[in-house]
PDB file of C-alpha atoms in Angstrom:
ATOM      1  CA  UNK M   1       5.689-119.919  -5.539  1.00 72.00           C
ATOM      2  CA  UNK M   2       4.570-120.368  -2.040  1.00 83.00           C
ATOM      3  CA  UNK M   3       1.817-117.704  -0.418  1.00 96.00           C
ATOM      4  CA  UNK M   4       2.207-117.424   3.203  1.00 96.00           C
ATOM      5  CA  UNK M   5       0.130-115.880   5.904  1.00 98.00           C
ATOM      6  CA  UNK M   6      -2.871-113.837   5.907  1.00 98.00           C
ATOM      7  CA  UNK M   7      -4.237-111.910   2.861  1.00 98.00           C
ATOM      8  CA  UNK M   8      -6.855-108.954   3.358  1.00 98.00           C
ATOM      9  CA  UNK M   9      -9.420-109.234   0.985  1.00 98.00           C
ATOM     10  CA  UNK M  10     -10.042-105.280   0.426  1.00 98.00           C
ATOM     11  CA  UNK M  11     -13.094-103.535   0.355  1.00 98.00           C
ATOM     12  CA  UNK M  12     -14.450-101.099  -1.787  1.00 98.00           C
ATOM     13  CA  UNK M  13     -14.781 -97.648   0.568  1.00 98.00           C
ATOM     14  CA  UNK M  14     -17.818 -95.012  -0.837  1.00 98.00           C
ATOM     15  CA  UNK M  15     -18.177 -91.685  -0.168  1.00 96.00           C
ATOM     16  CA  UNK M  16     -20.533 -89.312   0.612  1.00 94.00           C
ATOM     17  CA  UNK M  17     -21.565 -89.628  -3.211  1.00 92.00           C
ATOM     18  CA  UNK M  18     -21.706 -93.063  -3.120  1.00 92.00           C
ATOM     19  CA  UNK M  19     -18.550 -92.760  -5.539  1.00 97.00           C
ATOM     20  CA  UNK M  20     -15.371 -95.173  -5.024  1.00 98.00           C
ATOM     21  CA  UNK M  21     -12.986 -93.504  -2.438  1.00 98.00           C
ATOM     22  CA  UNK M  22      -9.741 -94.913  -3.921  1.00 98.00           C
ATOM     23  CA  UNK M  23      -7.809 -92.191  -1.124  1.00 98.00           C
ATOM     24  CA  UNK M  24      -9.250 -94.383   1.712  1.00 98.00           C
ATOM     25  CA  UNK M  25      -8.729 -97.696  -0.237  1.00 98.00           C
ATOM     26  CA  UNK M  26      -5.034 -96.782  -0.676  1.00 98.00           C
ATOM     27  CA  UNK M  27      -4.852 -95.551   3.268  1.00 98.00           C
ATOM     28  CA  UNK M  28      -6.502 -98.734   4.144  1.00 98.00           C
ATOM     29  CA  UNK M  29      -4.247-100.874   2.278  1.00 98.00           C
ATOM     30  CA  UNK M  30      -1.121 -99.210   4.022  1.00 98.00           C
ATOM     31  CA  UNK M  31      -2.795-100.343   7.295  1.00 98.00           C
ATOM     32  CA  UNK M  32      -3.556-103.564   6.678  1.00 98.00           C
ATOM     33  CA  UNK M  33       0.254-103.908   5.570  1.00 98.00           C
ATOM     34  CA  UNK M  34       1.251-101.863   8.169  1.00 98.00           C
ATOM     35  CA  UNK M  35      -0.444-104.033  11.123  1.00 97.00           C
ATOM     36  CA  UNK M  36       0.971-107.621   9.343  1.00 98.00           C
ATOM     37  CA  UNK M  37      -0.996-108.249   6.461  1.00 98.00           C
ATOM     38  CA  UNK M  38       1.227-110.860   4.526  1.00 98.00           C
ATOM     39  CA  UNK M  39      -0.685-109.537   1.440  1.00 98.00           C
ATOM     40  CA  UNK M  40      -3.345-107.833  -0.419  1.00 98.00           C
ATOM     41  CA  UNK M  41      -6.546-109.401  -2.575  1.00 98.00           C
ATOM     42  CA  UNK M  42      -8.489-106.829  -4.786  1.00 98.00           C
ATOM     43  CA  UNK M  43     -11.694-107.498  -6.164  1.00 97.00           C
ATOM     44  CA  UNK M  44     -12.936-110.685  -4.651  1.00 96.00           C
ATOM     45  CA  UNK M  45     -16.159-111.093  -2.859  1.00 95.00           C
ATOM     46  CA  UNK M  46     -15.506-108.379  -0.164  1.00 97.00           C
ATOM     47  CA  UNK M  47     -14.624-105.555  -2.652  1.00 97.00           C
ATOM     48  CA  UNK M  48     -18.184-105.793  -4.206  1.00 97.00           C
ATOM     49  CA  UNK M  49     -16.913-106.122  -8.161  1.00 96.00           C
ATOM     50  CA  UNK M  50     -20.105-106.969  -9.510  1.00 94.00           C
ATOM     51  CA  UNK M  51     -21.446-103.601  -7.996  1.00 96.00           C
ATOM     52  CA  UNK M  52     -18.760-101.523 -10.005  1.00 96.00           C
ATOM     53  CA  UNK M  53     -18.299-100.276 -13.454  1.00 96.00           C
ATOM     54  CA  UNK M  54     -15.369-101.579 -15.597  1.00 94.00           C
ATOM     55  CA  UNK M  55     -13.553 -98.159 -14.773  1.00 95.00           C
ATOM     56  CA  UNK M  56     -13.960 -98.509 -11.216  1.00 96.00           C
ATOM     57  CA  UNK M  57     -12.679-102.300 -11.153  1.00 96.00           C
ATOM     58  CA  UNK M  58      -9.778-100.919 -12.803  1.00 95.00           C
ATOM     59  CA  UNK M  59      -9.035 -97.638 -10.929  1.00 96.00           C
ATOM     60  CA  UNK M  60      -8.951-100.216  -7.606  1.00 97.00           C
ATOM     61  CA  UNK M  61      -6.712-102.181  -9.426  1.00 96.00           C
ATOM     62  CA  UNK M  62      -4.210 -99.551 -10.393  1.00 96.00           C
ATOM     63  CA  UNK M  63      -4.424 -98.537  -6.314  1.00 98.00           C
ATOM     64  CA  UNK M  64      -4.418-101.955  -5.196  1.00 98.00           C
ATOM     65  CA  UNK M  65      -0.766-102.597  -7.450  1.00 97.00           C
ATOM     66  CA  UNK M  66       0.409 -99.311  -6.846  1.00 98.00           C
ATOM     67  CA  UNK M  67       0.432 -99.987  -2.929  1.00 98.00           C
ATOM     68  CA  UNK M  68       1.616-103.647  -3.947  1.00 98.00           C
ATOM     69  CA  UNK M  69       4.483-102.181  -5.738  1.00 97.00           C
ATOM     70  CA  UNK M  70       5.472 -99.911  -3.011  1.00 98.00           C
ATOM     71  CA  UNK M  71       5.497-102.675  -0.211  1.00 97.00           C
ATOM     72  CA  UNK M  72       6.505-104.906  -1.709  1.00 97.00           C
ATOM     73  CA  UNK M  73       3.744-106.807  -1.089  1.00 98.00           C
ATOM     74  CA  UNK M  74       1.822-110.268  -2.882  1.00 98.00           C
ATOM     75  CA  UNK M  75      -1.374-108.991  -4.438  1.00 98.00           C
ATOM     76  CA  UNK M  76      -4.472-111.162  -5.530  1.00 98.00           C
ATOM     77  CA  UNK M  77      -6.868-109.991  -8.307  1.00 97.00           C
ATOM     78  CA  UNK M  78      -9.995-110.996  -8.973  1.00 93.00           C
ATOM     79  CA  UNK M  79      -9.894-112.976 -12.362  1.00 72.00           C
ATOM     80  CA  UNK M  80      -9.642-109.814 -15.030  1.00 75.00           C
ATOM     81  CA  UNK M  81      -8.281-110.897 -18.568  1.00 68.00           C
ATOM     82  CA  UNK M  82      -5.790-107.756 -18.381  1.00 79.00           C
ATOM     83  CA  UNK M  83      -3.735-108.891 -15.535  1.00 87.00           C
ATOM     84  CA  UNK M  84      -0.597-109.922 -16.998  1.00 83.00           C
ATOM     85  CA  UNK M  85       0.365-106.899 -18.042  1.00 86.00           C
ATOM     86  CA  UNK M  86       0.362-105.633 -14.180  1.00 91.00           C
ATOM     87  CA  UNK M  87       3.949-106.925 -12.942  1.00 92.00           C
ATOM     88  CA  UNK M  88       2.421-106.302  -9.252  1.00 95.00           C
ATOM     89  CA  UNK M  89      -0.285-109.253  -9.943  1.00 96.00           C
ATOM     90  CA  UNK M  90       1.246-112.388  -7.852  1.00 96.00           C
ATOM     91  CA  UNK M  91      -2.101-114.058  -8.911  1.00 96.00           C
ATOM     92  CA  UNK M  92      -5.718-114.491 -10.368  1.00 96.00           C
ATOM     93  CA  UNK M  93      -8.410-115.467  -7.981  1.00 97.00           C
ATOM     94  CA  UNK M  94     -10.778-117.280 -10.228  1.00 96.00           C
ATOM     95  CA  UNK M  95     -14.224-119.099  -8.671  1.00 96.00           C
ATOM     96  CA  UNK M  96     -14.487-122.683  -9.186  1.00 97.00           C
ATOM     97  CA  UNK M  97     -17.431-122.182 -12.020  1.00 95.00           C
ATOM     98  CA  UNK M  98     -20.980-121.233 -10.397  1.00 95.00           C
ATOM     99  CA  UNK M  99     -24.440-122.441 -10.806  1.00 94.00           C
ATOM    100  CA  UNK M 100     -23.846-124.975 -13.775  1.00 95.00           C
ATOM    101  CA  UNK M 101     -22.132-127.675 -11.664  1.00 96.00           C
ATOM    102  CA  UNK M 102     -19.863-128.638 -14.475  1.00 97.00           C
ATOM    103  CA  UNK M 103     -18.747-131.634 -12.141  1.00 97.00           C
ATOM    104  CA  UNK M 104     -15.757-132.487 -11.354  1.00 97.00           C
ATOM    105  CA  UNK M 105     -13.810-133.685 -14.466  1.00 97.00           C
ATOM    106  CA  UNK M 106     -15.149-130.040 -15.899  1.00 98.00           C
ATOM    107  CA  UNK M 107     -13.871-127.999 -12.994  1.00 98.00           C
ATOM    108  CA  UNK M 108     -10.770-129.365 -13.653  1.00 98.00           C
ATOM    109  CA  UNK M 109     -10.568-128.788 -17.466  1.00 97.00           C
ATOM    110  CA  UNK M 110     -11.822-125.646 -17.140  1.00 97.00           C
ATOM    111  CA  UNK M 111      -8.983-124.622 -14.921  1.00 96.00           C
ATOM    112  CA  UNK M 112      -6.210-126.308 -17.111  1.00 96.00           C
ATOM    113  CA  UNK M 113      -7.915-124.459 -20.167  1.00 95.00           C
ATOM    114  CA  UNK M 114      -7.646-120.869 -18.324  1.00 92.00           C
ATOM    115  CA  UNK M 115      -4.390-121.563 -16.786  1.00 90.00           C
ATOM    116  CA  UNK M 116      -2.025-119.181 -18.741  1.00 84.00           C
ATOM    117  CA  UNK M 117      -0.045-116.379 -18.553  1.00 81.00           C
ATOM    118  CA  UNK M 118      -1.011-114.900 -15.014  1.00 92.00           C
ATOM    119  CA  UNK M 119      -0.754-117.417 -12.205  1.00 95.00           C
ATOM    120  CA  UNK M 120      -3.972-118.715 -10.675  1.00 96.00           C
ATOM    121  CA  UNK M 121      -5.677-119.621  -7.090  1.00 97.00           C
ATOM    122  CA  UNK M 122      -8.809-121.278  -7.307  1.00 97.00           C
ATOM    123  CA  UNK M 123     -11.656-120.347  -4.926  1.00 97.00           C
ATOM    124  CA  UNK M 124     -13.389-122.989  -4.055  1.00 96.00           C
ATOM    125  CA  UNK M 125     -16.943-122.115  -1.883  1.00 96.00           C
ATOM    126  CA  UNK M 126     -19.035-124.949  -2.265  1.00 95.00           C
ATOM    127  CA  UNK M 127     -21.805-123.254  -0.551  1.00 93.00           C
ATOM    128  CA  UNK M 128     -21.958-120.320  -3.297  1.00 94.00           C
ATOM    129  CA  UNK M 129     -21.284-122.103  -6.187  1.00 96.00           C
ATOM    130  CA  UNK M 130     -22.617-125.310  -5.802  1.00 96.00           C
ATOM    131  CA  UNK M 131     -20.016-127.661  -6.925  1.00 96.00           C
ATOM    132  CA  UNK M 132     -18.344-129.974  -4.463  1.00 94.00           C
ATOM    133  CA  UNK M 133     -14.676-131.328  -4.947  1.00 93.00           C
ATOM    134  CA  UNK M 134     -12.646-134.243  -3.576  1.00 92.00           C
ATOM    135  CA  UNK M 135      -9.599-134.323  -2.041  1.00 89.00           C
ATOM    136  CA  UNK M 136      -8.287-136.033  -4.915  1.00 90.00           C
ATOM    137  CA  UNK M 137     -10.622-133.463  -7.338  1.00 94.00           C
ATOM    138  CA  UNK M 138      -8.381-130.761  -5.166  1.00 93.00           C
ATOM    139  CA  UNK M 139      -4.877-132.881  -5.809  1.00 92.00           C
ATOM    140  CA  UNK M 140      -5.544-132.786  -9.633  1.00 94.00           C
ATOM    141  CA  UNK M 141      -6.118-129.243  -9.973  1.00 96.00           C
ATOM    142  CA  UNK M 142      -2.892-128.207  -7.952  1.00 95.00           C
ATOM    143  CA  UNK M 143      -1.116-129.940 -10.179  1.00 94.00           C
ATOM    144  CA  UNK M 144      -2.250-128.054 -13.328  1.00 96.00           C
ATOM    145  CA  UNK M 145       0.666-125.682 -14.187  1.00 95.00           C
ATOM    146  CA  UNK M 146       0.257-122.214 -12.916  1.00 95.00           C
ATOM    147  CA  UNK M 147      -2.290-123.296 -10.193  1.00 97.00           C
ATOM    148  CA  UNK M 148      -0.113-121.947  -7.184  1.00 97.00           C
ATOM    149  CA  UNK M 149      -2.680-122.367  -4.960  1.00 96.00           C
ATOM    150  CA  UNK M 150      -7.067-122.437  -3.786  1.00 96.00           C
ATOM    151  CA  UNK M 151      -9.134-120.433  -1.072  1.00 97.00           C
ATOM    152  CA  UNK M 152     -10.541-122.954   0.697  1.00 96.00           C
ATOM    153  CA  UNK M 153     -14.264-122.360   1.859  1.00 95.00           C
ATOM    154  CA  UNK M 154     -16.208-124.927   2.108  1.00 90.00           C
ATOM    155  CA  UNK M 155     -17.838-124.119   5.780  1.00 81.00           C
ATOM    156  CA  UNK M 156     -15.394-127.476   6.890  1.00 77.00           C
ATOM    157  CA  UNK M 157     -12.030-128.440   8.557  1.00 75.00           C
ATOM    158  CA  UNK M 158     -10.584-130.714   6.400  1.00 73.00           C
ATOM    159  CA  UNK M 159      -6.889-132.432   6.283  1.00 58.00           C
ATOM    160  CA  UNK M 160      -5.136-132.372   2.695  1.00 69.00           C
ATOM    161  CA  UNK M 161      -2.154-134.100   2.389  1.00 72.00           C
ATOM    162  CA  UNK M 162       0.197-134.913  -0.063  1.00 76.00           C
ATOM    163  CA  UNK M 163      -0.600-131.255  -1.841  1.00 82.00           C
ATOM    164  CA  UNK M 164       2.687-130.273  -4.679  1.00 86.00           C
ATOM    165  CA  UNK M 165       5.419-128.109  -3.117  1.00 86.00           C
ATOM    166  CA  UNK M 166       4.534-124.552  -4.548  1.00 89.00           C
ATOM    167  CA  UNK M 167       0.611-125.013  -4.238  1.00 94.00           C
ATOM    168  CA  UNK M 168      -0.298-123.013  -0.905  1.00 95.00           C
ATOM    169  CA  UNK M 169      -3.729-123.675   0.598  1.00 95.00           C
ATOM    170  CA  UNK M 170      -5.372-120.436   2.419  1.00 96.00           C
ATOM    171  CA  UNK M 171      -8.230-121.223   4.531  1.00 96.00           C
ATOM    172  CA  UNK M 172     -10.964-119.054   3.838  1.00 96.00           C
ATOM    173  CA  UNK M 173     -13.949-119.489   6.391  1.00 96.00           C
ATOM    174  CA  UNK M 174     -12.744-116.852   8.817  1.00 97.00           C
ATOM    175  CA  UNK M 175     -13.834-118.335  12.001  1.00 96.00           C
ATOM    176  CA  UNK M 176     -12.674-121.948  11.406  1.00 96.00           C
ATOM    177  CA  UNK M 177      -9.032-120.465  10.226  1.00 97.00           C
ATOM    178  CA  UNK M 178      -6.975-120.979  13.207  1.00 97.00           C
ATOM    179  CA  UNK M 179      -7.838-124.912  13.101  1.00 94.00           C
ATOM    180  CA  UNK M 180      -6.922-124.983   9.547  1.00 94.00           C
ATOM    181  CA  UNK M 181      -3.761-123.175  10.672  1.00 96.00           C
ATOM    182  CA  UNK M 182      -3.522-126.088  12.722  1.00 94.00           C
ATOM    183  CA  UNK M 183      -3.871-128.962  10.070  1.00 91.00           C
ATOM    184  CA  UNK M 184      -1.081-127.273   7.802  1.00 91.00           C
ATOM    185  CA  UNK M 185      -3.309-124.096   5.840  1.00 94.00           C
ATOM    186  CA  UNK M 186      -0.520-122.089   4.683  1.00 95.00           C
ATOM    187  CA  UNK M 187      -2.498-118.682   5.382  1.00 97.00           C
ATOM    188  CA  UNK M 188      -5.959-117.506   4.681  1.00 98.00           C
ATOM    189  CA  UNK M 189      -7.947-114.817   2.888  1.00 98.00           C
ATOM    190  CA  UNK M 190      -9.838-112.868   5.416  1.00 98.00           C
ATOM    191  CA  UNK M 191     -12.222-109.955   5.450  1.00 98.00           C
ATOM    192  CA  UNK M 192     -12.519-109.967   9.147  1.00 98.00           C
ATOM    193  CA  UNK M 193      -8.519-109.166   8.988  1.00 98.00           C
ATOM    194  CA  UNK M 194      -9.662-105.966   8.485  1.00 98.00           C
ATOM    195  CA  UNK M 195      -9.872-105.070  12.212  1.00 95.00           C
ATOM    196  CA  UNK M 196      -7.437-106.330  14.492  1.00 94.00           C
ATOM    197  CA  UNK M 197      -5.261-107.527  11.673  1.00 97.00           C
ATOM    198  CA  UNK M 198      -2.168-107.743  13.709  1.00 97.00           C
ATOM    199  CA  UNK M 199      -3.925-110.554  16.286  1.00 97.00           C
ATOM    200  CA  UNK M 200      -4.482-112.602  12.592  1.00 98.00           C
ATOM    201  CA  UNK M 201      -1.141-111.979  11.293  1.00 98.00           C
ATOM    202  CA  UNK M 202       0.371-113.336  15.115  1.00 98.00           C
ATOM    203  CA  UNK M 203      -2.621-116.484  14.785  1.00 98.00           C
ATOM    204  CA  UNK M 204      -1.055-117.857  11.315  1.00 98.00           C
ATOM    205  CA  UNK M 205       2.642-117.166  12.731  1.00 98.00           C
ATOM    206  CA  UNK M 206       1.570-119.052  16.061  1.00 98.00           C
ATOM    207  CA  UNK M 207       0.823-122.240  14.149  1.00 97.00           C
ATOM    208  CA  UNK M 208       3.647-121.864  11.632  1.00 96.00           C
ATOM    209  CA  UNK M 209       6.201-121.688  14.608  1.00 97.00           C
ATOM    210  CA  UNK M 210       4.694-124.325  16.841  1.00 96.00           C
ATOM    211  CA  UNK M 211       3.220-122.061  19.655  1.00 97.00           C
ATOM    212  CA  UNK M 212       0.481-124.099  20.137  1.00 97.00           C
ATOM    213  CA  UNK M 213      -0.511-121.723  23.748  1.00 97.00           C
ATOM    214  CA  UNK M 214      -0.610-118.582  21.869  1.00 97.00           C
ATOM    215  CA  UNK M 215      -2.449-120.136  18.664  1.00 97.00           C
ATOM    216  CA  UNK M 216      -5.368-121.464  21.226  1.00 96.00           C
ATOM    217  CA  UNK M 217      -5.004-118.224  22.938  1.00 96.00           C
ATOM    218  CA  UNK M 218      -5.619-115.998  20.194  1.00 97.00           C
ATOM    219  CA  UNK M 219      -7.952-118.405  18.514  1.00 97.00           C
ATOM    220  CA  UNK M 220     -11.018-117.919  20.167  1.00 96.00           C
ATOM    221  CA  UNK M 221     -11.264-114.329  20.280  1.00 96.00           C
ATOM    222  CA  UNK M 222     -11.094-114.234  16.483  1.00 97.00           C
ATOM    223  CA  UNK M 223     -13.687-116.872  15.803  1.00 97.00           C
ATOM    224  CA  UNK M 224     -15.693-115.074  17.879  1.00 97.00           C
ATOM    225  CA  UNK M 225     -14.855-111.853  16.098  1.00 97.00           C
ATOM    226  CA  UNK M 226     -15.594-113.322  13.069  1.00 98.00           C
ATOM    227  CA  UNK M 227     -18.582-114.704  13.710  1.00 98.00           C
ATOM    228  CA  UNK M 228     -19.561-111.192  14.534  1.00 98.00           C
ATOM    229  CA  UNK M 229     -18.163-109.426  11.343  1.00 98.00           C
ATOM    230  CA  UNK M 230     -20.290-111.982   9.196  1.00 98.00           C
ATOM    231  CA  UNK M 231     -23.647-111.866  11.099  1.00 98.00           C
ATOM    232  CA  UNK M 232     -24.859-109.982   7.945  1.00 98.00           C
ATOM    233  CA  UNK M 233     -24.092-110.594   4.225  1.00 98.00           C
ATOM    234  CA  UNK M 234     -20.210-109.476   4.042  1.00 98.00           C
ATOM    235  CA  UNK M 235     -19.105-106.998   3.740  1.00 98.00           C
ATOM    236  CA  UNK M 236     -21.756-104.843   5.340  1.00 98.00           C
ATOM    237  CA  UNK M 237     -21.166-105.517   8.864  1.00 98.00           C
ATOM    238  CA  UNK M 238     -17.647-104.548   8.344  1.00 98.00           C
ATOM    239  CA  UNK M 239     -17.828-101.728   6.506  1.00 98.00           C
ATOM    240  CA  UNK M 240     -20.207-100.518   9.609  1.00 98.00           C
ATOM    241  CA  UNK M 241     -17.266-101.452  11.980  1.00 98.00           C
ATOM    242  CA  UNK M 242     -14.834 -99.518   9.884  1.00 98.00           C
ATOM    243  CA  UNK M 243     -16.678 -96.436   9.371  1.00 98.00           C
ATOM    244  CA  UNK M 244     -18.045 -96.516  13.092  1.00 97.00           C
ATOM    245  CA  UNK M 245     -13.994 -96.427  14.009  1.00 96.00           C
ATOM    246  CA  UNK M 246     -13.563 -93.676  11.527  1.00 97.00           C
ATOM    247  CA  UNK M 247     -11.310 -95.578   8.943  1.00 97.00           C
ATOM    248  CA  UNK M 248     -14.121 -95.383   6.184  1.00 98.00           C
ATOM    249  CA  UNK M 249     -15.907 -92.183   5.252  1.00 98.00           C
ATOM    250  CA  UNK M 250     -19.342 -93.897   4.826  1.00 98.00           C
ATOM    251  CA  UNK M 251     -20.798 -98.028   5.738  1.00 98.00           C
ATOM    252  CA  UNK M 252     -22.281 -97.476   2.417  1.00 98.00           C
ATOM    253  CA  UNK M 253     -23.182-100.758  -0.263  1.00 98.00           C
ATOM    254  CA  UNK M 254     -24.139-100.955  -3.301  1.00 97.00           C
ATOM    255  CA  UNK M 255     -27.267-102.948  -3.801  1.00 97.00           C
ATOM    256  CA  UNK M 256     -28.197-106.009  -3.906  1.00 97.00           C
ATOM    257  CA  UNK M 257     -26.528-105.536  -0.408  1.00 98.00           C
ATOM    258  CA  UNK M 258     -28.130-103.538   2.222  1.00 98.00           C
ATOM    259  CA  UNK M 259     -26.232-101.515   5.269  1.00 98.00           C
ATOM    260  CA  UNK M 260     -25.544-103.805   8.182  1.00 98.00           C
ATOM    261  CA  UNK M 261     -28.342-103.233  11.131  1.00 98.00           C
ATOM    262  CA  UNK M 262     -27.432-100.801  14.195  1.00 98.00           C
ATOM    263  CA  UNK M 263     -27.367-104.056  16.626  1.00 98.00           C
ATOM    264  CA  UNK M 264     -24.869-105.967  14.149  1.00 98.00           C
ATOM    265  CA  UNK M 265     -22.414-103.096  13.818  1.00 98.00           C
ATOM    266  CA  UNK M 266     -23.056-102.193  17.766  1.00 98.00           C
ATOM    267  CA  UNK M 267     -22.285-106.253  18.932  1.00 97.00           C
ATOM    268  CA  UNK M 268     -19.324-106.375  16.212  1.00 97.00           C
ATOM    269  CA  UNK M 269     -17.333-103.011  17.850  1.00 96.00           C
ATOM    270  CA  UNK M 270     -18.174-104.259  21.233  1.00 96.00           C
ATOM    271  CA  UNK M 271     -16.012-107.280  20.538  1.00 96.00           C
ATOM    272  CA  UNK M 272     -13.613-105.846  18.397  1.00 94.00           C
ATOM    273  CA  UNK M 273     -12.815-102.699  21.117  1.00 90.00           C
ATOM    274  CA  UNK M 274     -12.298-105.123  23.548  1.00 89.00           C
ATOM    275  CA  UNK M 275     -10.046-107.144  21.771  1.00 90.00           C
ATOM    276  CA  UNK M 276      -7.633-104.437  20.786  1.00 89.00           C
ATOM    277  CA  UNK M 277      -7.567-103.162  24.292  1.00 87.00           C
ATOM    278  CA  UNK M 278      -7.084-106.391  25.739  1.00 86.00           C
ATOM    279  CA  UNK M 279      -4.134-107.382  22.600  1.00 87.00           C
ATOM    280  CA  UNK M 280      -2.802-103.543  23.328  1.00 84.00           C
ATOM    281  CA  UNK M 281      -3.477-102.604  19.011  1.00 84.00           C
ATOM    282  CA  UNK M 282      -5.005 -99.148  18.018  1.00 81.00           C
ATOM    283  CA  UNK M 283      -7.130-101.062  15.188  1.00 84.00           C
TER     284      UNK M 283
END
């Protein structure tokens, strides 16, 4: 199983009450979808899981699957150890381990042990979890059975050839993305695909069809975007874009994260307004 284009990594909309609002998280999904989302990711980094309660993770799940079902749409999970029974799930996104470094002969058996029942692609963010891998560290873990495929963050542009047909590699540094397009990324994982999702979904089919002039041209903007959308810990700045555009209720977080700064939000909006007026989208 191949995954192909770009993936919103969905975040977790509060209310008022500073309750989940799983009505906006479905409507949101929809748009992603709606604007060229290739798929859907719930739980990861953006969603803020370790800020919810067991219910919560699951009541996002059942909205995140329910949309998936009814779009027929790839959806990514968090690793949860209830998955398989959730025919929606294409895959588990499970962190290369954190903090303990295993190295890399332990990154890989720890992936061949959890490799089971529900599919699996590895994130791999060097920068949060401390523990580098090789290109050939990278080559042994596709080949583990059920591996279909690794978010690739590690802050770099790297080439990785020679990868197993049915392993798909989805960049995951949102402002270097279009020049991993470039080397051969099958898609990416984005939380600035939020906003002005149909200018990502048009980057990763610019690169897959060859149109080098439209890649460049949309390229640039993005990065720039992007760089914008992640001045402040993620997903705050975002969730300040999305309620200043009226798609969220609230820009709340859930601590240890703190709303985004007026200026961050203000600098973000400028970029992303002009952008969609420029590319002609509503959002």
């Amino acid at each position: 199983m191949e995954l192909h284009g770009i993936f919103v990594p969905l975040i977790t909309p509060f209310g008022p009450d500073r309750e989940v609002d799983l009505a906006t998280l479905e409507r949101l999904a929809h748009e992603v979808l709606d604007d060229g989302a290739a798929g859907l990711v719930a739980l990861g980094t953006t969603g803020e899981p370790g800020s919810l309660t067991a219910d919560e993770q699951e009541a996002v799940v059942e909205v995140a699957a329910r949309v998936a079902r009814e779009r027929d749409a790839p959806l990514i999970v968090g690793a949860r150890a209830d998955l398989a029974r959730r025919p929606e799930v294409t895959a588990a996104l499970s962190l290369v381990p954190p903090f303990v470094r295993p190295g890399e002969a332990g990154v890989v058996a720890h992936f061949e042990a959890l490799a089971g029942e529900v599919p699996l692609v590895i994130y791999h963010v060097p920068y949060r979890t401390g523990q580098e891998l090789s290109v050939a560290a990278i080559r042994r873990l596709a080949a583990i059975p059920g591996v279909i495929g690794m978010k690739y963050a590690t802050g770099t542009v790297d080439v990785l050839g020679d990868l197993p047909a049915g392993f798909s590699l989805l960049g995951g540094d949102d402002p270097v993305i279009s020049p991993m397009l470039a080397i051969g990324a099958h898609g990416g994982i984005l939380a600035s695909a939020h906003v002005a999702t149909r200018s990502f979904a048009d980057l990763a089919a610019a690169w897959r069809d060859g149109d080098v002039a439209r890649a460049r041209t949309l390229g640039g903007p993005l990065a720039d975007l992007s760089r914008a959308l992640f001045a402040e810990p993620n997903p705050t700045v975002i969730k300040g874009v999305l309620h200043a555009r009226g798609r969220i209720p609230t820009a709340a977080v859930r601590l240890p994260l703190l709303p985004a700064t007026r200026e961050s939000v203000a600098e973000a909006g400028r970029l992303i307004g002009h952008h969609l007026q420029e590319s002609g989208q509503r959002r």
